[in-house]
Tab-separated table of C-alpha atoms in Angstrom:
chain	number	residue	atom	x	y	z
S	1	UNK	CA	120.500	-166.761	149.116
S	2	UNK	CA	121.307	-169.661	146.825
S	3	UNK	CA	124.458	-171.605	147.400
S	4	UNK	CA	125.692	-169.162	150.148
S	5	UNK	CA	125.817	-171.947	152.754
S	6	UNK	CA	127.965	-174.175	150.546
S	7	UNK	CA	130.486	-171.655	149.780
S	8	UNK	CA	131.384	-170.700	153.381
S	9	UNK	CA	133.760	-173.669	153.686
S	10	UNK	CA	136.140	-173.470	156.575
S	11	UNK	CA	135.970	-170.279	158.368
S	12	UNK	CA	139.697	-169.460	158.530
S	13	UNK	CA	142.148	-166.731	159.092
S	14	UNK	CA	143.796	-165.243	156.084
S	15	UNK	CA	146.468	-162.649	155.355
S	16	UNK	CA	143.595	-160.129	154.662
S	17	UNK	CA	144.303	-156.754	156.318
S	18	UNK	CA	143.005	-153.290	155.996
S	19	UNK	CA	145.850	-152.139	153.789
S	20	UNK	CA	145.116	-154.871	151.145
S	21	UNK	CA	141.483	-154.168	151.276
S	22	UNK	CA	142.027	-150.452	150.860
S	23	UNK	CA	144.228	-151.126	147.892
S	24	UNK	CA	141.449	-153.207	146.283
S	25	UNK	CA	138.938	-150.496	147.079
S	26	UNK	CA	141.038	-147.822	145.498
S	27	UNK	CA	141.457	-150.143	142.307
S	28	UNK	CA	137.770	-150.762	142.169
S	29	UNK	CA	137.174	-147.047	141.855
S	30	UNK	CA	138.847	-147.128	138.438
S	31	UNK	CA	136.559	-150.127	137.434
S	32	UNK	CA	133.422	-148.347	138.582
S	33	UNK	CA	134.377	-145.110	136.818
S	34	UNK	CA	135.391	-146.852	133.525
S	35	UNK	CA	132.012	-148.722	133.549
S	36	UNK	CA	129.937	-145.583	134.118
S	37	UNK	CA	131.882	-143.686	131.282
S	38	UNK	CA	131.174	-146.687	129.019
S	39	UNK	CA	127.510	-146.647	129.869
S	40	UNK	CA	127.302	-142.955	129.277
S	41	UNK	CA	128.190	-143.793	125.654
S	42	UNK	CA	124.524	-144.794	125.226
S	43	UNK	CA	121.323	-142.890	125.971
S	44	UNK	CA	118.829	-144.180	128.499
S	45	UNK	CA	117.259	-146.723	126.031
S	46	UNK	CA	114.355	-147.066	128.368
S	47	UNK	CA	112.576	-149.720	126.168
S	48	UNK	CA	115.163	-152.048	127.752
S	49	UNK	CA	113.686	-151.579	131.260
S	50	UNK	CA	110.064	-151.386	130.470
S	51	UNK	CA	108.177	-154.008	132.265
S	52	UNK	CA	106.628	-156.399	129.696
S	53	UNK	CA	103.990	-158.924	130.775
S	54	UNK	CA	106.271	-159.941	133.812
S	55	UNK	CA	109.853	-158.827	133.642
S	56	UNK	CA	111.794	-156.195	131.618
S	57	UNK	CA	114.201	-157.337	128.840
S	58	UNK	CA	116.937	-156.081	131.108
S	59	UNK	CA	115.795	-158.270	133.936
S	60	UNK	CA	116.140	-161.336	131.658
S	61	UNK	CA	119.563	-160.167	130.317
S	62	UNK	CA	120.821	-159.815	133.862
S	63	UNK	CA	119.382	-163.045	134.994
S	64	UNK	CA	120.692	-165.015	131.944
S	65	UNK	CA	124.104	-163.300	132.249
S	66	UNK	CA	124.379	-164.252	135.916
S	67	UNK	CA	123.635	-167.872	134.924
S	68	UNK	CA	126.562	-167.839	132.447
S	69	UNK	CA	128.779	-166.304	135.010
S	70	UNK	CA	127.638	-168.737	137.716
S	71	UNK	CA	128.736	-171.678	135.560
S	72	UNK	CA	132.183	-170.052	135.310
S	73	UNK	CA	132.183	-169.895	139.248
S	74	UNK	CA	131.626	-166.235	139.794
S	75	UNK	CA	129.502	-166.899	142.924
S	76	UNK	CA	131.812	-169.323	144.513
S	77	UNK	CA	133.821	-166.108	145.344
S	78	UNK	CA	132.728	-164.462	148.488
S	79	UNK	CA	133.416	-161.173	146.915
S	80	UNK	CA	130.646	-161.608	144.473
S	81	UNK	CA	126.904	-161.439	144.992
S	82	UNK	CA	124.188	-162.169	142.470
S	83	UNK	CA	121.342	-159.999	141.674
S	84	UNK	CA	119.086	-163.079	141.161
S	85	UNK	CA	120.826	-165.581	143.533
S	86	UNK	CA	118.052	-168.165	143.338
S	87	UNK	CA	118.214	-171.020	140.847
S	88	UNK	CA	121.739	-170.261	139.695
S	89	UNK	CA	123.375	-173.198	137.828
S	90	UNK	CA	126.348	-174.832	139.610
S	91	UNK	CA	129.829	-173.910	138.777
S	92	UNK	CA	131.760	-175.929	136.223
S	93	UNK	CA	135.027	-174.436	137.168
S	94	UNK	CA	136.861	-175.060	140.500
S	95	UNK	CA	136.271	-172.278	143.031
S	96	UNK	CA	138.940	-169.470	143.809
S	97	UNK	CA	141.811	-170.632	145.930
S	98	UNK	CA	141.254	-167.712	148.388
S	99	UNK	CA	140.395	-168.946	151.927
S	100	UNK	CA	136.972	-167.814	153.061
S	101	UNK	CA	137.618	-164.959	155.538
S	102	UNK	CA	134.138	-164.032	156.550
S	103	UNK	CA	132.001	-165.088	159.434
S	104	UNK	CA	129.395	-167.502	157.968
S	105	UNK	CA	126.375	-165.540	159.300
S	106	UNK	CA	127.500	-162.284	157.697
S	107	UNK	CA	128.745	-163.705	154.417
S	108	UNK	CA	125.317	-164.054	152.985
S	109	UNK	CA	124.276	-160.404	153.328
S	110	UNK	CA	123.050	-159.294	149.949
S	111	UNK	CA	121.607	-155.739	149.209
S	112	UNK	CA	121.594	-155.929	145.536
S	113	UNK	CA	117.951	-155.266	145.280
S	114	UNK	CA	118.658	-151.848	146.823
S	115	UNK	CA	121.578	-151.345	144.426
S	116	UNK	CA	119.684	-152.295	141.443
S	117	UNK	CA	116.723	-149.940	142.388
S	118	UNK	CA	119.192	-147.050	142.994
S	119	UNK	CA	120.993	-147.621	139.763
S	120	UNK	CA	117.844	-147.645	137.703
S	121	UNK	CA	116.014	-144.696	139.361
S	122	UNK	CA	118.752	-142.431	140.397
S	123	UNK	CA	122.164	-143.129	138.816
S	124	UNK	CA	121.254	-144.053	135.281
S	125	UNK	CA	119.395	-140.549	134.532
S	126	UNK	CA	122.526	-138.809	135.731
S	127	UNK	CA	125.006	-140.536	133.507
S	128	UNK	CA	122.885	-141.337	130.437
S	129	UNK	CA	121.363	-138.827	128.037
S	130	UNK	CA	117.708	-138.996	127.151
S	131	UNK	CA	116.723	-140.875	124.152
S	132	UNK	CA	116.859	-144.262	122.293
S	133	UNK	CA	119.427	-145.423	119.961
S	134	UNK	CA	118.325	-148.939	119.744
S	135	UNK	CA	121.662	-150.433	120.945
S	136	UNK	CA	119.906	-152.383	123.663
S	137	UNK	CA	122.417	-155.204	123.929
S	138	UNK	CA	125.475	-153.081	124.323
S	139	UNK	CA	123.607	-150.854	126.753
S	140	UNK	CA	122.570	-153.909	128.843
S	141	UNK	CA	126.077	-155.288	128.766
S	142	UNK	CA	127.356	-151.916	130.151
S	143	UNK	CA	124.653	-151.886	132.847
S	144	UNK	CA	125.718	-155.319	133.838
S	145	UNK	CA	129.396	-154.131	134.259
S	146	UNK	CA	128.265	-151.057	136.267
S	147	UNK	CA	126.027	-153.166	138.549
S	148	UNK	CA	128.660	-155.858	139.156
S	149	UNK	CA	131.321	-153.193	139.848
S	150	UNK	CA	128.978	-151.329	142.375
S	151	UNK	CA	127.828	-154.510	143.945
S	152	UNK	CA	131.358	-155.801	144.479
S	153	UNK	CA	132.493	-152.495	145.970
S	154	UNK	CA	129.490	-152.205	148.432
S	155	UNK	CA	129.587	-155.686	149.553
S	156	UNK	CA	133.256	-155.410	150.219
S	157	UNK	CA	131.954	-153.861	153.424
S	158	UNK	CA	131.800	-157.347	154.738
S	159	UNK	CA	135.576	-157.686	154.512
S	160	UNK	CA	136.282	-154.264	155.924
S	161	UNK	CA	134.004	-154.999	158.817
S	162	UNK	CA	135.545	-158.386	159.485
S	163	UNK	CA	139.115	-156.966	159.583
S	164	UNK	CA	137.954	-154.009	161.684
S	165	UNK	CA	136.298	-156.337	164.226
S	166	UNK	CA	139.387	-158.653	164.456
S	167	UNK	CA	141.659	-155.740	164.981
S	168	UNK	CA	139.557	-154.317	167.860
S	169	UNK	CA	136.829	-156.743	169.013
S	170	UNK	CA	136.462	-154.749	172.239
S	171	UNK	CA	135.449	-151.522	170.416
S	172	UNK	CA	132.492	-153.266	168.652
S	173	UNK	CA	131.242	-155.988	170.972
S	174	UNK	CA	129.132	-153.800	173.330
S	175	UNK	CA	127.267	-152.066	170.381
S	176	UNK	CA	126.870	-155.522	168.675
S	177	UNK	CA	125.403	-157.054	171.858
S	178	UNK	CA	123.107	-154.071	172.288
S	179	UNK	CA	122.143	-154.339	168.590
S	180	UNK	CA	122.854	-150.533	168.423
S	181	UNK	CA	122.991	-149.728	164.910
S	182	UNK	CA	123.496	-146.060	165.424
S	183	UNK	CA	126.547	-146.748	167.711
S	184	UNK	CA	128.005	-149.112	165.087
S	185	UNK	CA	127.505	-146.559	162.278
S	186	UNK	CA	129.322	-144.000	164.428
S	187	UNK	CA	132.219	-146.317	164.977
S	188	UNK	CA	132.550	-146.848	161.156
S	189	UNK	CA	132.235	-143.224	160.023
S	190	UNK	CA	135.394	-141.172	159.506
S	191	UNK	CA	134.298	-138.033	157.748
S	192	UNK	CA	137.673	-136.856	156.707
S	193	UNK	CA	138.405	-140.125	155.005
S	194	UNK	CA	135.134	-140.002	153.279
S	195	UNK	CA	135.754	-136.464	152.033
S	196	UNK	CA	139.169	-137.611	150.656
S	197	UNK	CA	137.634	-140.480	148.797
S	198	UNK	CA	134.886	-138.243	147.260
S	199	UNK	CA	137.612	-135.859	146.049
S	200	UNK	CA	139.760	-138.768	144.733
S	201	UNK	CA	136.896	-140.277	142.658
S	202	UNK	CA	136.022	-136.878	141.383
S	203	UNK	CA	139.565	-136.508	140.134
S	204	UNK	CA	139.628	-139.942	138.604
S	205	UNK	CA	136.380	-139.145	136.723
S	206	UNK	CA	138.229	-135.967	135.394
S	207	UNK	CA	141.337	-137.950	134.347
S	208	UNK	CA	139.559	-141.052	132.851
S	209	UNK	CA	136.747	-139.065	131.331
S	210	UNK	CA	138.635	-136.471	129.369
S	211	UNK	CA	139.095	-136.321	125.699
S	212	UNK	CA	142.824	-137.198	125.465
S	213	UNK	CA	144.556	-135.258	122.649
S	214	UNK	CA	147.941	-135.807	121.298
S	215	UNK	CA	148.927	-132.199	121.821
S	216	UNK	CA	149.061	-130.966	125.301
S	217	UNK	CA	146.172	-128.462	125.550
S	218	UNK	CA	143.905	-126.642	127.951
S	219	UNK	CA	141.412	-128.727	129.623
S	220	UNK	CA	138.104	-128.304	127.880
S	221	UNK	CA	136.282	-128.845	131.139
S	222	UNK	CA	134.122	-131.413	129.400
S	223	UNK	CA	134.064	-135.021	130.775
S	224	UNK	CA	132.194	-138.179	129.662
S	225	UNK	CA	130.627	-138.456	133.024
S	226	UNK	CA	130.271	-135.401	135.200
S	227	UNK	CA	132.938	-135.708	137.986
S	228	UNK	CA	130.589	-134.316	140.580
S	229	UNK	CA	128.133	-137.175	139.854
S	230	UNK	CA	130.888	-139.672	140.700
S	231	UNK	CA	131.590	-137.698	143.933
S	232	UNK	CA	127.854	-137.657	144.684
S	233	UNK	CA	127.584	-141.401	143.884
S	234	UNK	CA	130.236	-142.119	146.465
S	235	UNK	CA	129.090	-139.712	149.004
S	236	UNK	CA	125.448	-140.413	148.936
S	237	UNK	CA	125.280	-144.077	148.050
S	238	UNK	CA	128.413	-146.094	147.719
S	239	UNK	CA	129.919	-145.242	151.105
S	240	UNK	CA	126.608	-145.182	152.948
S	241	UNK	CA	125.478	-148.556	151.515
S	242	UNK	CA	128.978	-150.020	152.300
S	243	UNK	CA	128.539	-148.964	155.984
S	244	UNK	CA	125.085	-150.529	156.015
S	245	UNK	CA	126.675	-153.744	154.911
S	246	UNK	CA	129.268	-153.295	157.599
S	247	UNK	CA	126.775	-152.686	160.302
S	248	UNK	CA	124.587	-155.644	159.248
S	249	UNK	CA	127.694	-157.860	159.122
S	250	UNK	CA	128.916	-156.741	162.572
S	251	UNK	CA	125.466	-157.409	164.052
S	252	UNK	CA	125.755	-161.080	162.956
S	253	UNK	CA	129.613	-161.311	163.804
S	254	UNK	CA	128.993	-162.831	167.286
S	255	UNK	CA	126.230	-165.353	166.218
L	1	UNK	CA	127.369	-166.085	108.827
L	2	UNK	CA	124.018	-166.499	110.636
L	3	UNK	CA	121.373	-163.907	110.173
L	4	UNK	CA	123.532	-161.572	108.088
L	5	UNK	CA	121.257	-161.751	105.127
L	6	UNK	CA	118.258	-160.786	107.046
L	7	UNK	CA	119.799	-157.787	108.679
L	8	UNK	CA	120.918	-156.099	105.438
L	9	UNK	CA	117.488	-154.674	104.842
L	10	UNK	CA	117.255	-151.872	102.338
L	11	UNK	CA	120.573	-150.740	101.372
L	12	UNK	CA	120.287	-147.156	101.759
L	13	UNK	CA	122.195	-143.874	101.975
L	14	UNK	CA	122.836	-142.485	105.453
L	15	UNK	CA	124.311	-139.505	107.023
L	16	UNK	CA	127.495	-141.504	107.635
L	17	UNK	CA	130.707	-139.564	106.741
L	18	UNK	CA	134.407	-139.920	107.482
L	19	UNK	CA	134.178	-137.375	110.355
L	20	UNK	CA	131.456	-139.129	112.188
L	21	UNK	CA	133.377	-142.506	111.737
L	22	UNK	CA	136.631	-141.007	112.883
L	23	UNK	CA	134.964	-139.639	116.029
L	24	UNK	CA	133.616	-143.173	116.811
L	25	UNK	CA	137.002	-144.783	116.107
L	26	UNK	CA	138.684	-142.270	118.497
L	27	UNK	CA	135.980	-142.994	121.157
L	28	UNK	CA	136.477	-146.814	120.684
L	29	UNK	CA	140.157	-146.377	121.477
L	30	UNK	CA	138.972	-145.454	125.182
L	31	UNK	CA	136.789	-148.510	125.342
L	32	UNK	CA	139.583	-150.809	124.081
L	33	UNK	CA	142.148	-149.432	126.559
L	34	UNK	CA	139.695	-149.532	129.490
L	35	UNK	CA	139.000	-153.185	128.676
L	36	UNK	CA	142.549	-154.055	128.504
L	37	UNK	CA	143.301	-152.309	131.772
L	38	UNK	CA	140.452	-154.180	133.390
L	39	UNK	CA	141.612	-157.572	132.037
L	40	UNK	CA	145.110	-156.870	133.399
L	41	UNK	CA	143.611	-156.901	136.821
L	42	UNK	CA	143.757	-160.671	136.608
L	43	UNK	CA	146.494	-163.146	135.817
L	44	UNK	CA	146.343	-165.350	132.753
L	45	UNK	CA	144.205	-167.999	134.553
L	46	UNK	CA	144.943	-170.437	131.696
L	47	UNK	CA	142.602	-173.211	132.991
L	48	UNK	CA	139.846	-171.032	131.530
L	49	UNK	CA	141.257	-171.609	128.086
L	50	UNK	CA	142.464	-175.271	128.296
L	51	UNK	CA	140.563	-177.440	125.823
L	52	UNK	CA	138.681	-180.040	127.721
L	53	UNK	CA	137.085	-182.977	125.843
L	54	UNK	CA	135.958	-180.574	123.052
L	55	UNK	CA	135.813	-176.838	123.761
L	56	UNK	CA	137.399	-174.772	126.528
L	57	UNK	CA	135.262	-173.224	129.282
L	58	UNK	CA	135.999	-169.801	127.771
L	59	UNK	CA	134.612	-171.047	124.465
L	60	UNK	CA	131.351	-171.923	126.276
L	61	UNK	CA	131.294	-168.682	128.112
L	62	UNK	CA	131.760	-166.707	124.931
L	63	UNK	CA	129.178	-168.708	123.041
L	64	UNK	CA	126.595	-168.557	125.855
L	65	UNK	CA	127.303	-164.764	126.407
L	66	UNK	CA	126.777	-164.146	122.810
L	67	UNK	CA	123.415	-165.936	122.802
L	68	UNK	CA	122.273	-163.709	125.735
L	69	UNK	CA	123.432	-160.638	123.674
L	70	UNK	CA	121.711	-161.855	120.464
L	71	UNK	CA	118.430	-162.038	122.335
L	72	UNK	CA	118.843	-158.408	123.223
L	73	UNK	CA	119.495	-157.755	119.550
L	74	UNK	CA	123.253	-157.138	119.546
L	75	UNK	CA	123.854	-158.807	116.069
L	76	UNK	CA	120.937	-156.881	114.341
L	77	UNK	CA	123.445	-154.037	114.293
L	78	UNK	CA	125.808	-154.008	111.334
L	79	UNK	CA	128.466	-152.793	113.670
L	80	UNK	CA	128.533	-156.009	115.550
L	81	UNK	CA	129.911	-159.366	114.535
L	82	UNK	CA	129.568	-162.511	116.596
L	83	UNK	CA	132.494	-164.898	117.308
L	84	UNK	CA	130.102	-167.816	116.998
L	85	UNK	CA	127.522	-166.453	114.409
L	86	UNK	CA	125.916	-169.900	113.828
L	87	UNK	CA	122.794	-170.951	115.754
L	88	UNK	CA	122.319	-167.624	117.571
L	89	UNK	CA	118.957	-167.104	119.051
L	90	UNK	CA	116.693	-164.491	117.353
L	91	UNK	CA	116.377	-160.961	118.861
L	92	UNK	CA	113.492	-160.278	121.285
L	93	UNK	CA	114.004	-156.579	121.054
L	94	UNK	CA	113.557	-154.418	117.893
L	95	UNK	CA	116.617	-153.658	115.749
L	96	UNK	CA	118.512	-150.354	115.996
L	97	UNK	CA	117.032	-147.554	114.142
L	98	UNK	CA	120.057	-146.889	112.154
L	99	UNK	CA	119.729	-147.351	108.372
L	100	UNK	CA	121.884	-150.086	106.984
L	101	UNK	CA	124.874	-148.259	105.234
L	102	UNK	CA	126.837	-151.163	103.849
L	103	UNK	CA	126.882	-152.963	100.596
L	104	UNK	CA	125.195	-156.264	101.224
L	105	UNK	CA	128.070	-158.385	99.888
L	106	UNK	CA	130.556	-156.820	102.181
L	107	UNK	CA	128.440	-156.490	105.293
L	108	UNK	CA	128.929	-160.139	106.245
L	109	UNK	CA	132.691	-160.059	106.359
L	110	UNK	CA	133.726	-161.575	109.655
L	111	UNK	CA	137.425	-162.025	110.712
L	112	UNK	CA	136.622	-162.804	114.366
L	113	UNK	CA	138.390	-166.143	114.173
L	114	UNK	CA	141.634	-164.369	113.514
L	115	UNK	CA	140.957	-161.809	116.142
L	116	UNK	CA	140.181	-164.506	118.811
L	117	UNK	CA	143.385	-166.397	117.881
L	118	UNK	CA	145.499	-163.177	117.955
L	119	UNK	CA	144.023	-162.247	121.362
L	120	UNK	CA	144.646	-165.552	122.951
L	121	UNK	CA	148.052	-166.274	121.676
L	122	UNK	CA	149.600	-162.841	121.438
L	123	UNK	CA	147.806	-160.196	123.282
L	124	UNK	CA	146.825	-161.909	126.496
L	125	UNK	CA	150.406	-162.820	127.471
L	126	UNK	CA	151.398	-159.229	127.003
L	127	UNK	CA	148.720	-157.707	129.371
L	128	UNK	CA	148.080	-160.385	131.958
L	129	UNK	CA	150.652	-161.615	134.479
L	130	UNK	CA	151.510	-165.259	134.691
L	131	UNK	CA	149.589	-167.320	137.261
L	132	UNK	CA	146.163	-168.327	138.389
L	133	UNK	CA	144.003	-166.619	140.956
L	134	UNK	CA	140.837	-168.765	140.409
L	135	UNK	CA	138.704	-165.653	139.348
L	136	UNK	CA	137.571	-167.331	136.098
L	137	UNK	CA	134.153	-165.681	135.690
L	138	UNK	CA	135.521	-162.217	136.146
L	139	UNK	CA	138.468	-162.992	133.867
L	140	UNK	CA	136.118	-164.376	131.165
L	141	UNK	CA	133.707	-161.392	131.380
L	142	UNK	CA	136.751	-159.031	130.910
L	143	UNK	CA	138.018	-161.175	127.895
L	144	UNK	CA	134.545	-160.829	126.400
L	145	UNK	CA	134.595	-157.067	126.728
L	146	UNK	CA	138.122	-156.927	125.105
L	147	UNK	CA	137.163	-159.177	122.267
L	148	UNK	CA	133.914	-157.279	121.563
L	149	UNK	CA	135.670	-153.902	121.642
L	150	UNK	CA	138.531	-155.142	119.247
L	151	UNK	CA	136.085	-156.845	116.967
L	152	UNK	CA	133.888	-153.771	116.738
L	153	UNK	CA	136.869	-151.537	115.996
L	154	UNK	CA	138.371	-153.842	113.415
L	155	UNK	CA	135.121	-154.429	111.485
L	156	UNK	CA	134.493	-150.780	111.419
L	157	UNK	CA	136.675	-151.014	108.397
L	158	UNK	CA	133.557	-151.841	106.470
L	159	UNK	CA	132.057	-148.445	107.116
L	160	UNK	CA	135.369	-146.674	106.477
L	161	UNK	CA	135.745	-148.463	103.227
L	162	UNK	CA	132.214	-147.716	102.219
L	163	UNK	CA	132.555	-144.002	102.838
L	164	UNK	CA	135.872	-143.796	101.150
L	165	UNK	CA	134.536	-145.592	98.091
L	166	UNK	CA	131.493	-143.399	97.921
L	167	UNK	CA	133.648	-140.294	98.185
L	168	UNK	CA	135.914	-141.356	95.325
L	169	UNK	CA	134.746	-144.382	93.389
L	170	UNK	CA	137.036	-143.641	90.499
L	171	UNK	CA	140.074	-144.085	92.743
L	172	UNK	CA	139.134	-147.633	93.906
L	173	UNK	CA	137.168	-149.114	90.845
L	174	UNK	CA	140.253	-150.068	88.693
L	175	UNK	CA	141.955	-151.928	91.630
L	176	UNK	CA	138.604	-153.596	92.507
L	177	UNK	CA	137.997	-154.796	88.950
L	178	UNK	CA	141.625	-156.057	88.732
L	179	UNK	CA	141.197	-157.697	92.155
L	180	UNK	CA	144.442	-156.109	93.129
L	181	UNK	CA	144.680	-156.404	96.929
L	182	UNK	CA	148.066	-154.835	96.944
L	183	UNK	CA	146.952	-151.695	95.148
L	184	UNK	CA	143.922	-151.386	97.456
L	185	UNK	CA	146.117	-151.669	100.585
L	186	UNK	CA	148.281	-148.923	99.207
L	187	UNK	CA	145.278	-146.653	98.543
L	188	UNK	CA	144.203	-147.267	102.184
L	189	UNK	CA	147.554	-146.763	103.861
L	190	UNK	CA	148.461	-143.304	105.330
L	191	UNK	CA	151.483	-143.817	107.308
L	192	UNK	CA	151.610	-140.414	109.009
L	193	UNK	CA	147.954	-140.979	110.190
L	194	UNK	CA	148.755	-144.345	111.505
L	195	UNK	CA	151.858	-143.021	113.488
L	196	UNK	CA	149.585	-140.314	114.953
L	197	UNK	CA	147.094	-142.929	116.096
L	198	UNK	CA	149.798	-145.108	117.599
L	199	UNK	CA	150.983	-142.183	119.640
L	200	UNK	CA	147.608	-141.258	120.751
L	201	UNK	CA	146.628	-144.627	122.022
L	202	UNK	CA	149.960	-144.783	123.814
L	203	UNK	CA	149.147	-141.538	125.475
L	204	UNK	CA	145.664	-142.837	126.367
L	205	UNK	CA	147.174	-145.879	127.991
L	206	UNK	CA	149.328	-143.689	130.130
L	207	UNK	CA	146.468	-141.371	131.149
L	208	UNK	CA	143.921	-144.264	131.810
L	209	UNK	CA	146.420	-146.680	133.347
L	210	UNK	CA	148.093	-144.392	135.840
L	211	UNK	CA	147.478	-144.463	139.545
L	212	UNK	CA	145.514	-141.326	140.144
L	213	UNK	CA	146.607	-139.730	143.453
L	214	UNK	CA	144.817	-136.781	145.158
L	215	UNK	CA	148.033	-134.870	145.458
L	216	UNK	CA	149.727	-133.784	142.238
L	217	UNK	CA	152.857	-135.740	142.105
L	218	UNK	CA	155.543	-136.985	139.929
L	219	UNK	CA	154.489	-139.729	137.469
L	220	UNK	CA	155.721	-143.041	138.758
L	221	UNK	CA	156.078	-144.246	135.250
L	222	UNK	CA	154.132	-147.255	136.222
L	223	UNK	CA	150.992	-148.079	134.183
L	224	UNK	CA	148.396	-150.897	134.426
L	225	UNK	CA	148.882	-151.799	130.879
L	226	UNK	CA	152.257	-150.995	129.207
L	227	UNK	CA	151.558	-148.009	126.846
L	228	UNK	CA	153.972	-149.492	124.301
L	229	UNK	CA	151.898	-152.723	124.224
L	230	UNK	CA	148.822	-150.658	123.224
L	231	UNK	CA	150.793	-148.839	120.553
L	232	UNK	CA	152.103	-152.161	119.275
L	233	UNK	CA	148.630	-153.589	119.337
L	234	UNK	CA	147.323	-150.854	117.141
L	235	UNK	CA	150.344	-150.803	114.818
L	236	UNK	CA	150.813	-154.519	114.367
L	237	UNK	CA	147.170	-155.818	114.548
L	238	UNK	CA	144.309	-153.313	114.972
L	239	UNK	CA	145.127	-151.158	111.986
L	240	UNK	CA	146.427	-153.905	109.695
L	241	UNK	CA	143.372	-156.003	110.463
L	242	UNK	CA	141.047	-153.136	109.891
L	243	UNK	CA	142.748	-152.594	106.485
L	244	UNK	CA	142.305	-156.156	105.637
L	245	UNK	CA	138.505	-155.731	106.356
L	246	UNK	CA	138.519	-152.693	104.104
L	247	UNK	CA	140.156	-154.393	101.283
L	248	UNK	CA	137.899	-157.433	101.455
L	249	UNK	CA	134.945	-155.143	101.643
L	250	UNK	CA	136.054	-153.098	98.638
L	251	UNK	CA	136.664	-156.291	96.512
L	252	UNK	CA	132.975	-157.089	96.965
L	253	UNK	CA	131.846	-153.513	96.646
L	254	UNK	CA	131.000	-153.850	93.003
L	255	UNK	CA	129.201	-157.185	93.045
């Protein structure tokens, strides 16, 4: 997990609260939907992902891009998790001024392998048309943007879990001590909130993915990414994976 | 101008026409506005652009990112122009299947230096708040997306000029032979079309930059990037620079 140890720094309190996290999560929905719409500009372009002798072109693109980002200090932020966290070059720029606000044991949780697998096998065929137009670099750059946006959103579960724990440690401590994943999952699940989020991202996909015309006119019902795919993405993957991050974080919270 | 010579290939006809170019330009408006909205998430973060001993951190980020993109074949596409075209590594992936559709002399026009300067000095202060939040890598990645989107849009003038010339060579030939930039600029200027584009991108900035709420409610009049800035960007820079590219292209069209 690379330089995770070195970036924990002092484990301090911060002004972080559920309302500020919620605001960021809502804003991140826009980023995720923009990135999906941009990726949908290109067909699958599967040559990019074919395994050559060892790794695919995309694997190299992602790894090399992360190295460039690492030098600019991306992974000194606790909000960012690399897909290939080993052997990243050190940052050349000073780290963000934010105070670390995560418990050291949970800060290093990284489920990007799962996110990458899901993106490739399940999400990509839902947002990109079949075919190959040869625009591999633009395609890879858009994949990178999608993956970073999804990874950031899902790993935000660490901050959400931290704040929830601080607000009511008595609610979580028994289940943590009992290592009871199921009980923790129950404590973290609010179905009505999840339904509302699914509806909101579906609406956002309609607003951001429409063909904007100068004249006010009837909706064509055509969107760049199917709104129901975005709702499904959130309902089946983004929110469940965020909760898995939360559960794993809480399980380490008393270490 | 790097490998510009090698990517001209056979100068052939294609199915390119004004309608397909127009469609692409309209779609590129969305990409540009999404990228500006994403950049506006972060403050200026000027440390990124401060010149150190020689180059700024951002200069290095841009150069290194372009190297990664070059390996994935970005600059084998005539639609793409690098900001640092010298010493780019060769592509590891096959070039796009599109047939080259530009006259070889004009294909190499590259005004990215002007675009970069404009972006840094004029556009950035209009879309990013003052301050520094330390998120340099995310900021630089968003700058890269903005710059690539603007560069692509502006250099699209080459394709527009090529199609316009093919459709009516007799209209352009006298001014080209006379090297009359002013006359060419006049031939390429349609004020009513430009006004319509300015209005459309302003509307897009409102649609894409709004806070989407689940409940239908009054517009708050607050947008992530000021719609009038996007209109100004198009009116003062994007369209004039595209026309400069067109004029320069036409001047070489009979070489």
